[in-house]
Coordinates of N, CA and C in Angstrom, one line a residue:
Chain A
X1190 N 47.3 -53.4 40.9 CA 47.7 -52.2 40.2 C 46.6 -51.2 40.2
X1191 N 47.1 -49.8 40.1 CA 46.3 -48.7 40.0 C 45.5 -48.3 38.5
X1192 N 44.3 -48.3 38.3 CA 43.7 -48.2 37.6 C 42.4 -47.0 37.8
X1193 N 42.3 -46.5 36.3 CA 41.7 -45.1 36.8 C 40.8 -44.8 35.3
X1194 N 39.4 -44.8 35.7 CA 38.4 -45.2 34.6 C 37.4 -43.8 34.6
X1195 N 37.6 -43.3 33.3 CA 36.7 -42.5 32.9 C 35.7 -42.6 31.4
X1196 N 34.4 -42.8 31.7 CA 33.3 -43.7 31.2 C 32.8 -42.7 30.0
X1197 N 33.2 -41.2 30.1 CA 32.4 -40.6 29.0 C 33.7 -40.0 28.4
X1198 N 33.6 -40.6 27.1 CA 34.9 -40.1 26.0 C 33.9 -39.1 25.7
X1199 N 33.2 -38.3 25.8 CA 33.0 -37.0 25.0 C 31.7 -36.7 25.7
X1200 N 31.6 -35.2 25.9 CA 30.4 -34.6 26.0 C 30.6 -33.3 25.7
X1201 N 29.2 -32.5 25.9 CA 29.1 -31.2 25.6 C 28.2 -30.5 26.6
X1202 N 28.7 -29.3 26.8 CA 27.5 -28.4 27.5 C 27.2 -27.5 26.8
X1203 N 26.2 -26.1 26.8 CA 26.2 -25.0 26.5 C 26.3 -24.1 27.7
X1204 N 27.1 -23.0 26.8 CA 27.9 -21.8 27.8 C 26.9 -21.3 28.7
X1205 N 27.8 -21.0 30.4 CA 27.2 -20.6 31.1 C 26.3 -22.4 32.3
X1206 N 26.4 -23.0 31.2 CA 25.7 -24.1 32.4 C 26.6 -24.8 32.9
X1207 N 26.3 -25.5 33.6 CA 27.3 -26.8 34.8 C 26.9 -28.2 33.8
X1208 N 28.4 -28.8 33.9 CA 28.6 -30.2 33.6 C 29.7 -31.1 34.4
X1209 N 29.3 -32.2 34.4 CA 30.2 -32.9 35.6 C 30.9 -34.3 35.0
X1210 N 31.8 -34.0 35.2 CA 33.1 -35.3 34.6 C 33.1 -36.7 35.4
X1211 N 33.1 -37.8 35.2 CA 33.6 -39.1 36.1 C 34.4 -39.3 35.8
X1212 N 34.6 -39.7 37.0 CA 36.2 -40.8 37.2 C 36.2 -41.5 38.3
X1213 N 36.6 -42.6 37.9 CA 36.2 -43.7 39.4 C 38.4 -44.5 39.0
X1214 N 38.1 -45.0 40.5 CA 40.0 -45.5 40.7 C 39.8 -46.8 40.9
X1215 N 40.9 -47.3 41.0 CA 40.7 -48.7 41.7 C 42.2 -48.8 42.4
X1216 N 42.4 -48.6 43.5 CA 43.9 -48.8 44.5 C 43.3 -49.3 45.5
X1217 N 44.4 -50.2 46.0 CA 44.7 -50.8 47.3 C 45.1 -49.9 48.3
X1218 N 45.6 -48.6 48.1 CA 46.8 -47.7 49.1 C 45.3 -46.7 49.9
X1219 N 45.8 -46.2 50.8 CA 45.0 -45.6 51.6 C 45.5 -44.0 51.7
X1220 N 46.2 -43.8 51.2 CA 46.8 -42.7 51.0 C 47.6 -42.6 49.4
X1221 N 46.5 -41.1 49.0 CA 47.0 -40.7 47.3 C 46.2 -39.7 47.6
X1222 N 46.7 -39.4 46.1 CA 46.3 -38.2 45.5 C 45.3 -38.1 44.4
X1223 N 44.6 -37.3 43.9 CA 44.0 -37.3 42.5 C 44.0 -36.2 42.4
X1224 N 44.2 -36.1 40.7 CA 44.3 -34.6 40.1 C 43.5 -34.8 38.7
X1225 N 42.9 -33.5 38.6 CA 41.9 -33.2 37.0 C 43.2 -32.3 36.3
X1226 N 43.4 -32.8 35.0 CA 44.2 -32.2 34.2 C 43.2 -31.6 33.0
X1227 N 43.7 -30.6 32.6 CA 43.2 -30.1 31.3 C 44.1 -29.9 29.9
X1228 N 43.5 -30.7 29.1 CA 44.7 -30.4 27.9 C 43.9 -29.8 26.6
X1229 N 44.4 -28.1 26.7 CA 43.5 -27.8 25.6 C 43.8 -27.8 24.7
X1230 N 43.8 -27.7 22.4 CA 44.4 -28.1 21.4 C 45.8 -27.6 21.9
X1231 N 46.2 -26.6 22.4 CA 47.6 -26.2 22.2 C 48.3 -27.3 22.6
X1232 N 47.7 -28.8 23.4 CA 48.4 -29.6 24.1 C 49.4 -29.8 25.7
X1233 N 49.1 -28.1 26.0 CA 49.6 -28.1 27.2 C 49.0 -28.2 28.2
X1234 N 49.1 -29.3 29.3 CA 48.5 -30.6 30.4 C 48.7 -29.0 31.3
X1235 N 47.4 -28.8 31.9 CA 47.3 -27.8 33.2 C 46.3 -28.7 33.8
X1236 N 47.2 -28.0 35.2 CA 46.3 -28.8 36.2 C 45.5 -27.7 36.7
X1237 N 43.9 -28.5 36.8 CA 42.6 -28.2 37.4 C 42.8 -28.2 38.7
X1238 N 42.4 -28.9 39.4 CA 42.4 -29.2 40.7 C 43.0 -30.4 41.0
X1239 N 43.3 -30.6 42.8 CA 43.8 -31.8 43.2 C 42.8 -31.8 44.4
X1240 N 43.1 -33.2 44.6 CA 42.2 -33.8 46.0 C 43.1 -34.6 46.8
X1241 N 43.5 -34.5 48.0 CA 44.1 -35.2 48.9 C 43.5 -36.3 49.4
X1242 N 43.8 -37.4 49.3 CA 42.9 -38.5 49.9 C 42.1 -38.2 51.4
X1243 N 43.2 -37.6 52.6 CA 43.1 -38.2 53.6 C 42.0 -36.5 54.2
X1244 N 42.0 -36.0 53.2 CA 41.3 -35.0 53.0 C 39.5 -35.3 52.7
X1245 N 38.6 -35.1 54.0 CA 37.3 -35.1 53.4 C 36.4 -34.0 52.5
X1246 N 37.0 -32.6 53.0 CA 36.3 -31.7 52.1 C 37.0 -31.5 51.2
X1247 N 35.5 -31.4 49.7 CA 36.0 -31.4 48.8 C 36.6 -30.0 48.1
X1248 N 37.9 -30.5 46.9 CA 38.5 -29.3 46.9 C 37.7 -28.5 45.7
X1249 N 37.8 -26.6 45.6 CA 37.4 -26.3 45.1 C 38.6 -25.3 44.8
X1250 N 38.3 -25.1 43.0 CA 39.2 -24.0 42.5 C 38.3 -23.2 41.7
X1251 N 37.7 -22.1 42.2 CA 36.6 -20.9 41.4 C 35.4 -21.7 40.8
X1252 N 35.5 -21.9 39.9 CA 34.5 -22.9 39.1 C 34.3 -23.9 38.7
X1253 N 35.4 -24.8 39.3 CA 35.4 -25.7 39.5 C 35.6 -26.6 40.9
X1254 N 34.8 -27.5 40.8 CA 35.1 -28.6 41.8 C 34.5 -29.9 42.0
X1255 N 35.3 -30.6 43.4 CA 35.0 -32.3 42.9 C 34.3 -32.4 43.8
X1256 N 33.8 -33.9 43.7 CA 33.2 -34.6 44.9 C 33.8 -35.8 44.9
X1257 N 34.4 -35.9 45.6 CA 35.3 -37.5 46.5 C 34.5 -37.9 47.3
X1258 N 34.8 -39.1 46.7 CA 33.9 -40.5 47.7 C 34.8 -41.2 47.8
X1259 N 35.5 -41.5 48.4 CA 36.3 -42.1 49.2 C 35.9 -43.5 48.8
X1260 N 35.2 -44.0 49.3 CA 35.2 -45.2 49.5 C 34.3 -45.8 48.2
X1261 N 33.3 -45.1 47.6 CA 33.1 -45.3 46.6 C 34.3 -45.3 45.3
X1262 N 35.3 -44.7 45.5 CA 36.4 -44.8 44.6 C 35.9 -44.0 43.6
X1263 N 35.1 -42.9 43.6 CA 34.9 -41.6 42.9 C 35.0 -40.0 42.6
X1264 N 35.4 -40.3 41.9 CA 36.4 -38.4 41.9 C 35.6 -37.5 40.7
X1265 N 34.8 -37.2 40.7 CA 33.9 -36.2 39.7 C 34.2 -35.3 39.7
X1266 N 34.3 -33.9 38.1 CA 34.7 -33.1 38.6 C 33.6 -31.8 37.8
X1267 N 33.0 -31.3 38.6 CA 32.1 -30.2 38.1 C 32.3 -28.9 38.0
X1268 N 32.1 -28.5 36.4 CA 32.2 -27.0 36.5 C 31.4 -26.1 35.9
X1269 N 31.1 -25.1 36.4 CA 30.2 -24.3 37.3 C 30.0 -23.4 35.9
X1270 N 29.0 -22.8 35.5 CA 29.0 -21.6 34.4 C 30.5 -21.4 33.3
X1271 N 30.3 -23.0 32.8 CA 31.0 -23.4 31.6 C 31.4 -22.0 30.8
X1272 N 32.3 -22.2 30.2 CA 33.1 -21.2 28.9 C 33.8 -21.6 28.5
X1273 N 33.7 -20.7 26.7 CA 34.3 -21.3 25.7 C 35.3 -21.9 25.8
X1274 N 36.5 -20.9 26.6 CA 37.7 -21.5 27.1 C 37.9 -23.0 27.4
X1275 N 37.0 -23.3 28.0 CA 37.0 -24.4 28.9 C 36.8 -25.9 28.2
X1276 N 37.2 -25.5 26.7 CA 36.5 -26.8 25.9 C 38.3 -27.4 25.4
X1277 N 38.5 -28.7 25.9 CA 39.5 -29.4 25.9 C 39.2 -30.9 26.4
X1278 N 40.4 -31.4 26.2 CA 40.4 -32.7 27.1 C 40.8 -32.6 28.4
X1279 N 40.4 -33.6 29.3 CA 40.3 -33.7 30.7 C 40.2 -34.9 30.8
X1280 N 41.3 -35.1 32.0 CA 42.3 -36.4 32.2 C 42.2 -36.0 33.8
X1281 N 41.6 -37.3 34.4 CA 41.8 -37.7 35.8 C 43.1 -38.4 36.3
X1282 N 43.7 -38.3 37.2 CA 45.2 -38.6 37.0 C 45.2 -39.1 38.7
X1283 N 45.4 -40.1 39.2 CA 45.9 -40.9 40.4 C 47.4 -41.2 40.8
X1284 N 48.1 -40.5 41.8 CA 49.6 -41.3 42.1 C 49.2 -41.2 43.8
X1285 N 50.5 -42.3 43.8 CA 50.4 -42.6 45.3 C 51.2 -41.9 46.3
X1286 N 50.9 -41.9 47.6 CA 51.4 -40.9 48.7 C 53.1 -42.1 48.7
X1287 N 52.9 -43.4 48.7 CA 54.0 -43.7 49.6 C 55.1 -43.9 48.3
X1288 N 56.3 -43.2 48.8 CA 57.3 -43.4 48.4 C 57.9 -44.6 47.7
X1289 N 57.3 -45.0 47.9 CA 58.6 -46.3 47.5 C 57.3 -47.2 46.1
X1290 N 56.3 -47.2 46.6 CA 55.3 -47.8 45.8 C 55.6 -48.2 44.3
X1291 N 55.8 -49.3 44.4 CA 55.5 -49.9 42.8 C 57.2 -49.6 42.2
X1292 N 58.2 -49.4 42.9 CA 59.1 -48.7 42.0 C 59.3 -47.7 41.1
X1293 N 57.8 -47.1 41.2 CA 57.8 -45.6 40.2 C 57.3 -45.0 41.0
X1294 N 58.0 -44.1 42.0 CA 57.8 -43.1 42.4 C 57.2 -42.4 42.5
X1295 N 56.8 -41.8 41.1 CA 56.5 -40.2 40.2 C 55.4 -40.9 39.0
X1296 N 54.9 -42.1 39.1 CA 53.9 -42.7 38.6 C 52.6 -42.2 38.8
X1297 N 52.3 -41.2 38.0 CA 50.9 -40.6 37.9 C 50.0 -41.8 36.7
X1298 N 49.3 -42.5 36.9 CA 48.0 -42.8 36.8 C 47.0 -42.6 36.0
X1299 N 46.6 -42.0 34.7 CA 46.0 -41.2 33.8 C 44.7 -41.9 33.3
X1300 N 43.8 -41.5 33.1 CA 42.4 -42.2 32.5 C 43.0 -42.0 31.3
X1301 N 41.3 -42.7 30.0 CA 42.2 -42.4 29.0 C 41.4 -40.7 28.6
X1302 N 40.5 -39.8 29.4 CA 40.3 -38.3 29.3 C 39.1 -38.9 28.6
X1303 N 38.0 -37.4 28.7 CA 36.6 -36.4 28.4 C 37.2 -35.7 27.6
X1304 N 36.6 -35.7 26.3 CA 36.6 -34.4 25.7 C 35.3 -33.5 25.6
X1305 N 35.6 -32.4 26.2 CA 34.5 -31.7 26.6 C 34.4 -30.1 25.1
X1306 N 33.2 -30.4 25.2 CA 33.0 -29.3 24.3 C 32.2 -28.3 24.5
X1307 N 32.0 -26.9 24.6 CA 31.7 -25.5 25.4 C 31.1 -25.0 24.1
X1308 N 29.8 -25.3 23.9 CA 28.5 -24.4 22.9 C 28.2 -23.3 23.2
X1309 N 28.5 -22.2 22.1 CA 27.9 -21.1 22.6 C 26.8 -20.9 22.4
Chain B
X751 N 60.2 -17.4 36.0 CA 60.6 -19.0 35.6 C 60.1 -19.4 34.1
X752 N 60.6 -20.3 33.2 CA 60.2 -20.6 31.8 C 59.5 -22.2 32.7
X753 N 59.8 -22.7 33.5 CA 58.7 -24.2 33.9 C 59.8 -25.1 33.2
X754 N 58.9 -26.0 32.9 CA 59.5 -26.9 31.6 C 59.4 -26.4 30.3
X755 N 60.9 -26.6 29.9 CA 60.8 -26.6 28.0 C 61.2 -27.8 28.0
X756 N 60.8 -28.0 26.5 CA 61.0 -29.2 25.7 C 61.5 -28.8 24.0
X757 N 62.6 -29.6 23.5 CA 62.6 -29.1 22.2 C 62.9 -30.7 21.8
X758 N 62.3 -30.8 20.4 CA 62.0 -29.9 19.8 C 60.4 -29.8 19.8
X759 N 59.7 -29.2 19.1 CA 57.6 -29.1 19.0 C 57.9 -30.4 18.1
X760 N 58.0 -30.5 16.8 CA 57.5 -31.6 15.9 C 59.4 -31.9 15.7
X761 N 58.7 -33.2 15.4 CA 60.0 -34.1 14.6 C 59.4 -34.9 13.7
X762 N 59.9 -35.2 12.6 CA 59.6 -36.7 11.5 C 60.8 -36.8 11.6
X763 N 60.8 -38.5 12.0 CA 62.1 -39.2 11.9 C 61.3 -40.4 10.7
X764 N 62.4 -41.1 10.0 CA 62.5 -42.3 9.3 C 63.0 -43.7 10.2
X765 N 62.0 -44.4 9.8 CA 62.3 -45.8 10.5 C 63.7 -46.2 10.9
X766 N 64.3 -46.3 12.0 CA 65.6 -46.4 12.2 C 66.2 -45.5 12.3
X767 N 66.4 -44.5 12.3 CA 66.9 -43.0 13.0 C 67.0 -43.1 14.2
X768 N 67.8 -42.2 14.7 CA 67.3 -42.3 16.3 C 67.7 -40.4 16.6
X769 N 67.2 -39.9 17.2 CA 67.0 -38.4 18.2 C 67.0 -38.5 19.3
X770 N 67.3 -36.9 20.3 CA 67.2 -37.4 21.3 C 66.2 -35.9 21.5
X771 N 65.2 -36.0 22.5 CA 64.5 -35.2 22.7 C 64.9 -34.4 23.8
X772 N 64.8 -33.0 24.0 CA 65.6 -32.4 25.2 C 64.5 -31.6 26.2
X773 N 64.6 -31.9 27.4 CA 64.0 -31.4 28.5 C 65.0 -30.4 29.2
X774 N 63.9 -29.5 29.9 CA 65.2 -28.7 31.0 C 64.1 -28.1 32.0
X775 N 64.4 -27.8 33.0 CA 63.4 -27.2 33.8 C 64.2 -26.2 34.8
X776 N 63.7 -25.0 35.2 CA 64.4 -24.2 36.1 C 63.6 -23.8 37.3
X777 N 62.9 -24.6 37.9 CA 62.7 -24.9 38.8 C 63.3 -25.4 40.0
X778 N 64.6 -26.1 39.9 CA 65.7 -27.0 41.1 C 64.6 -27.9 41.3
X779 N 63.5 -28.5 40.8 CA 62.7 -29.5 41.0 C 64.1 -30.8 40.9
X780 N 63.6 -32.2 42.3 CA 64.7 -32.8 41.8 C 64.0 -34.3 40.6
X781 N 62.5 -34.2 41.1 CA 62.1 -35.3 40.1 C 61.7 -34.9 38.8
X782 N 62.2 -35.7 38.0 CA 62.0 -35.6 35.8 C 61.4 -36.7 35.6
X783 N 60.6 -36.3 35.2 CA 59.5 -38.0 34.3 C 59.4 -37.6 32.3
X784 N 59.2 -38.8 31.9 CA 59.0 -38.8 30.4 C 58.1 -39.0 30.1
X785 N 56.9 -38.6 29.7 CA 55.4 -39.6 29.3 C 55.1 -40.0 27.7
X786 N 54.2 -40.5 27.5 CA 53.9 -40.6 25.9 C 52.7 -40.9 25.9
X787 N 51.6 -39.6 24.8 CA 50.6 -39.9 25.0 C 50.0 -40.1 23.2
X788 N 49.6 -41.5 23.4 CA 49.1 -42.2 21.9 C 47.9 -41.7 22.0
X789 N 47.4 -41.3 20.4 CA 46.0 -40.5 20.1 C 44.8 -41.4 21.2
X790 N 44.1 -40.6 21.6 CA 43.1 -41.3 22.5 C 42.9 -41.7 23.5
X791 N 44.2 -41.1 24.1 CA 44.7 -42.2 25.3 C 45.3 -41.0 26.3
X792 N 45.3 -41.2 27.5 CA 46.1 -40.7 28.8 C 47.3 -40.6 28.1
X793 N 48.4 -40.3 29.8 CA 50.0 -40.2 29.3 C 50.3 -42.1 30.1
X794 N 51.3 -42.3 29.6 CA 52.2 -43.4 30.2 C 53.6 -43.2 30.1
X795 N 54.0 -43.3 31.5 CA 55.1 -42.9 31.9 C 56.3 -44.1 31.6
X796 N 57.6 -43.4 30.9 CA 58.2 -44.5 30.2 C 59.9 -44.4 30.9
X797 N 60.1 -43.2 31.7 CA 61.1 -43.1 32.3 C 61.1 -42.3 33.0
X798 N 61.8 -42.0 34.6 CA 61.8 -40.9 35.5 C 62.9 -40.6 36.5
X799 N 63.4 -39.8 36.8 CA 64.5 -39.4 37.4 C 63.9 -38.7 38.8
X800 N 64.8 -39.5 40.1 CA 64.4 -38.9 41.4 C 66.1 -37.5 41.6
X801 N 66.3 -37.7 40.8 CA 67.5 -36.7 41.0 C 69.0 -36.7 40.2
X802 N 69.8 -35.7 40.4 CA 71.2 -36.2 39.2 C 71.7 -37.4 39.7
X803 N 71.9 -38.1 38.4 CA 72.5 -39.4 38.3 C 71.8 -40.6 38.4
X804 N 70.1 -40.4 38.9 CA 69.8 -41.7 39.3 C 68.2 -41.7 38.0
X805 N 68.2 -42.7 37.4 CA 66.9 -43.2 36.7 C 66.2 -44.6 36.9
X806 N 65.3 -44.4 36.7 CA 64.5 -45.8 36.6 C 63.0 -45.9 35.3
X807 N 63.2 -47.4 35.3 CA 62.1 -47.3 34.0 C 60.9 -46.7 34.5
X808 N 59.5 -46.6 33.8 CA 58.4 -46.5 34.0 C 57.9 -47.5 33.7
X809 N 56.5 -47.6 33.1 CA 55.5 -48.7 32.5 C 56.0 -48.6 31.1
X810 N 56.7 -47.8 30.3 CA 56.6 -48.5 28.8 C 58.4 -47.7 28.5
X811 N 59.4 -48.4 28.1 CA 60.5 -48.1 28.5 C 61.3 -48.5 27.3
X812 N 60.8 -49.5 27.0 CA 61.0 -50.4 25.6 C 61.5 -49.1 24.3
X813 N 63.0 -49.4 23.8 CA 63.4 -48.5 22.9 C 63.7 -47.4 23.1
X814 N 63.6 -46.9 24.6 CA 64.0 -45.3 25.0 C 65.2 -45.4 25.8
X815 N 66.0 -44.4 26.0 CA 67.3 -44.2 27.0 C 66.9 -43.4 27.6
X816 N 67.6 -42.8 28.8 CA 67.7 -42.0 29.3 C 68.8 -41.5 29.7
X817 N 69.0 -40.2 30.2 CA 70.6 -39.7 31.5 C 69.8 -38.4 32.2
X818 N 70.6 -38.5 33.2 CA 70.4 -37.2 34.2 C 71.8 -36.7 34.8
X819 N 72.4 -35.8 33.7 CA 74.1 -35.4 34.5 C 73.7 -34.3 35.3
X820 N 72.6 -33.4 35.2 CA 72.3 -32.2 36.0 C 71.0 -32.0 36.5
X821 N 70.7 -31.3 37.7 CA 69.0 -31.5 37.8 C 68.6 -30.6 37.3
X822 N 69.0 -29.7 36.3 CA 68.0 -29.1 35.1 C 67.6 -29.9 34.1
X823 N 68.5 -31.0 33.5 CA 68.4 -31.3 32.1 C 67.7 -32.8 32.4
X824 N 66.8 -33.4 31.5 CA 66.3 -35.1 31.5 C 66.2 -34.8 30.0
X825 N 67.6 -35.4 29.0 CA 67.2 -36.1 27.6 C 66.7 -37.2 27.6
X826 N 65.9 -37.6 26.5 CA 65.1 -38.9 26.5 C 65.9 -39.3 25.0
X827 N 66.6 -40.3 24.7 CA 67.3 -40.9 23.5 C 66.2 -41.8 22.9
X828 N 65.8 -41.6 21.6 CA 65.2 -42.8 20.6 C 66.2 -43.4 19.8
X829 N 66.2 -44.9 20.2 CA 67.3 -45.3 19.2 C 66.4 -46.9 18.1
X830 N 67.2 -46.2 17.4 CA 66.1 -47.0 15.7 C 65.0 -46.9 16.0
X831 N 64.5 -45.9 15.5 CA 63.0 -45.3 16.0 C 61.9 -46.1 14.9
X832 N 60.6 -46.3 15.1 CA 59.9 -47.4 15.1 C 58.6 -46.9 14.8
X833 N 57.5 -47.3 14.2 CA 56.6 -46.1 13.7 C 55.5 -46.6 15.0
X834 N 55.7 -47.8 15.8 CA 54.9 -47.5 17.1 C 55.9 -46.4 17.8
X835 N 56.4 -45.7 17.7 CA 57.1 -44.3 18.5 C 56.5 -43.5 18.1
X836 N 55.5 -43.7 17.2 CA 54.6 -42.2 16.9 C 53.8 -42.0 18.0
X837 N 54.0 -40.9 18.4 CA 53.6 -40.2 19.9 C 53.8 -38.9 19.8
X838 N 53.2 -38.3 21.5 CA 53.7 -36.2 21.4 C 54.0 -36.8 23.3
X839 N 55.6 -36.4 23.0 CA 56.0 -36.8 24.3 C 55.8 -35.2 24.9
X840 N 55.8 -35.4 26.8 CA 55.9 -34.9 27.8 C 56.9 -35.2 28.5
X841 N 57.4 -34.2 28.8 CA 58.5 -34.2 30.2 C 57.7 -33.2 31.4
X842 N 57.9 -33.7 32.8 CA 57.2 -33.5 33.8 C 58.4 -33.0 35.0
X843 N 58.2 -32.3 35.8 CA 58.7 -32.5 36.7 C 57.7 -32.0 38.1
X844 N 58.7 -32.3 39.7 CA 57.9 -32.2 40.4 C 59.1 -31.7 41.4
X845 N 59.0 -31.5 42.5 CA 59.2 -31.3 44.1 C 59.9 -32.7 44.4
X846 N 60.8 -32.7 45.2 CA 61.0 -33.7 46.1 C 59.6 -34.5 46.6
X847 N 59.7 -36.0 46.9 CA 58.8 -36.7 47.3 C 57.8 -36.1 48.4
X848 N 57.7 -34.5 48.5 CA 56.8 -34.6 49.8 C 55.4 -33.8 48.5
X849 N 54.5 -33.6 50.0 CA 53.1 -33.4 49.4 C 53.0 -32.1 48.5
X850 N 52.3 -31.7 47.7 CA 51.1 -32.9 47.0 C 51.8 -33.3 46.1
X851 N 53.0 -33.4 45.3 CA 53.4 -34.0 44.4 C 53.4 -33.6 43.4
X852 N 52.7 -32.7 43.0 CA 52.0 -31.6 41.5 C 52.9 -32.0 40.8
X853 N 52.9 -32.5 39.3 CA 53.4 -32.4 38.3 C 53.7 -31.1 37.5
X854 N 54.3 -30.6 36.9 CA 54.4 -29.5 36.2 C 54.8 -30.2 34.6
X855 N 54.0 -29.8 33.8 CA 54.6 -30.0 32.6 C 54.8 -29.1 31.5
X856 N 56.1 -30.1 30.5 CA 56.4 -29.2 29.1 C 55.3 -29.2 28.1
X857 N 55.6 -28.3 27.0 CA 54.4 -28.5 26.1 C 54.5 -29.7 24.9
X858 N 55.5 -30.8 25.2 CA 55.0 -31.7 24.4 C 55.8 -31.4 23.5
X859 N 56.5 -32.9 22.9 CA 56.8 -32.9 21.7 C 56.4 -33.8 20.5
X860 N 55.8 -33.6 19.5 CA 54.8 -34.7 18.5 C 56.0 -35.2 17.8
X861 N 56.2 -36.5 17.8 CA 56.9 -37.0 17.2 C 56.2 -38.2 16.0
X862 N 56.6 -38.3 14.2 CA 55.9 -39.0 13.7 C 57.2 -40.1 13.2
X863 N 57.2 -41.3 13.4 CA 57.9 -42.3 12.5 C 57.2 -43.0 11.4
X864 N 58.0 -42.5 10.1 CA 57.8 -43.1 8.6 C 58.8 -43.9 7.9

């Protein structure tokens, strides 16, 4: 079974600096996906970024981005001249490419989140 | 597009009640997922639909129903609701099974059983 471990229940940066999230997986499939979600108090799950497995460069969205190790089974996600905005929880999220896998389909994979906090 | 809605935002139900929570999406997305996320914790997926008419459980399914008569709508039914049902559920949808899969979600609904 797919398992997806994130080691720091909470941190903080101050505004304007870089801080970086872990997440490490544990699958057998050679083909997936990973996604950084953000859930800020209003409770609505937006997605950050995604990473394609079969994909080696890493993806970037403006201020954010990851570094995938593949084989290390690590998905970090760094962002760049932090803001206030940006202080929520963050959930690394794993599902699989092949269809049929596991009988759930549409089984997204969730750590249990970083709560990140943005100091002005 | 409105994405996903969900209604209701909050509910308090009493132990043994049962509600049904309503999803709708206007996207023609054909996959619907249900999640539930307990304080502290990720989401866990407890039911999901690849299209009208067809459902299957998730990982925690125990006490929930489901139906899918249209591919706008995925109601989630609680029946004799249970104060482990205190949760703020999600409904999700996505694309047909091709890449990348992106979830889209509603904003959650917090549900408390007393």
């Amino acid at each position: 079974a797919q398992t997806v471990t994130q080691s720091q229940p909470e941190m903080s940066v101050q505004e304007a600096e870089t801080v970086t999230l872990s997440c490490t997986y544990d699958t057998s499939e050679n083909n997936y996906y990973l996604f950084w979600y953000k859930q800020p108090p209003s409770r609505q799950m937006i997605l950050v970024i995604r990473q394609e497995a079969y994909k080696q460069q890493n993806a970037t969205e403006n201020r954010f981005s990851v570094n995938f190790q593949k084989a290390a089974k690590s998905f970090s996600l760094k962002i760049s001249d932090s803001q206030l905005g940006d202080t929520a929880m963050y959930f690394c999220a794993f599902i699989a490419s092949a269809l049929n896998y596991g009988g759930s389909q549409g089984n997204l994979i969730f750590g249990k989140g970083t709560k990140l906090s943005v100091k002005p | 597009n409105a994405g996903v809605t969900q209604t209701p935002k909050f509910r308090i139900l009493k132990i043994g009640q049962s509600m049904t929570l309503q999803c709708t999406q206007d996207m023609n997305h054909n996959y619907m997922y249900w999640y539930r996320q307990d304080p502290g914790m990720g989401l866990k997926l407890i039911y999901y639909s690849v299209g009208a008419g067809i459902t299957d459980k998730g990982e925690v399914p125990n006490g929930y129903n489901v139906s899918r008569s249209t591919t706008e709508d995925f109601p989630l039914r609680l029946e004799l609701a249970a104060p482990s049902q205190t949760s703020v559920y999600f409904c999700a949808s996505s694309y047909s099974a091709d890449t990348p899969r992106e979830q889209y979600f509603g904003p959650g609904t917090r549900l408390t059983v007393t």
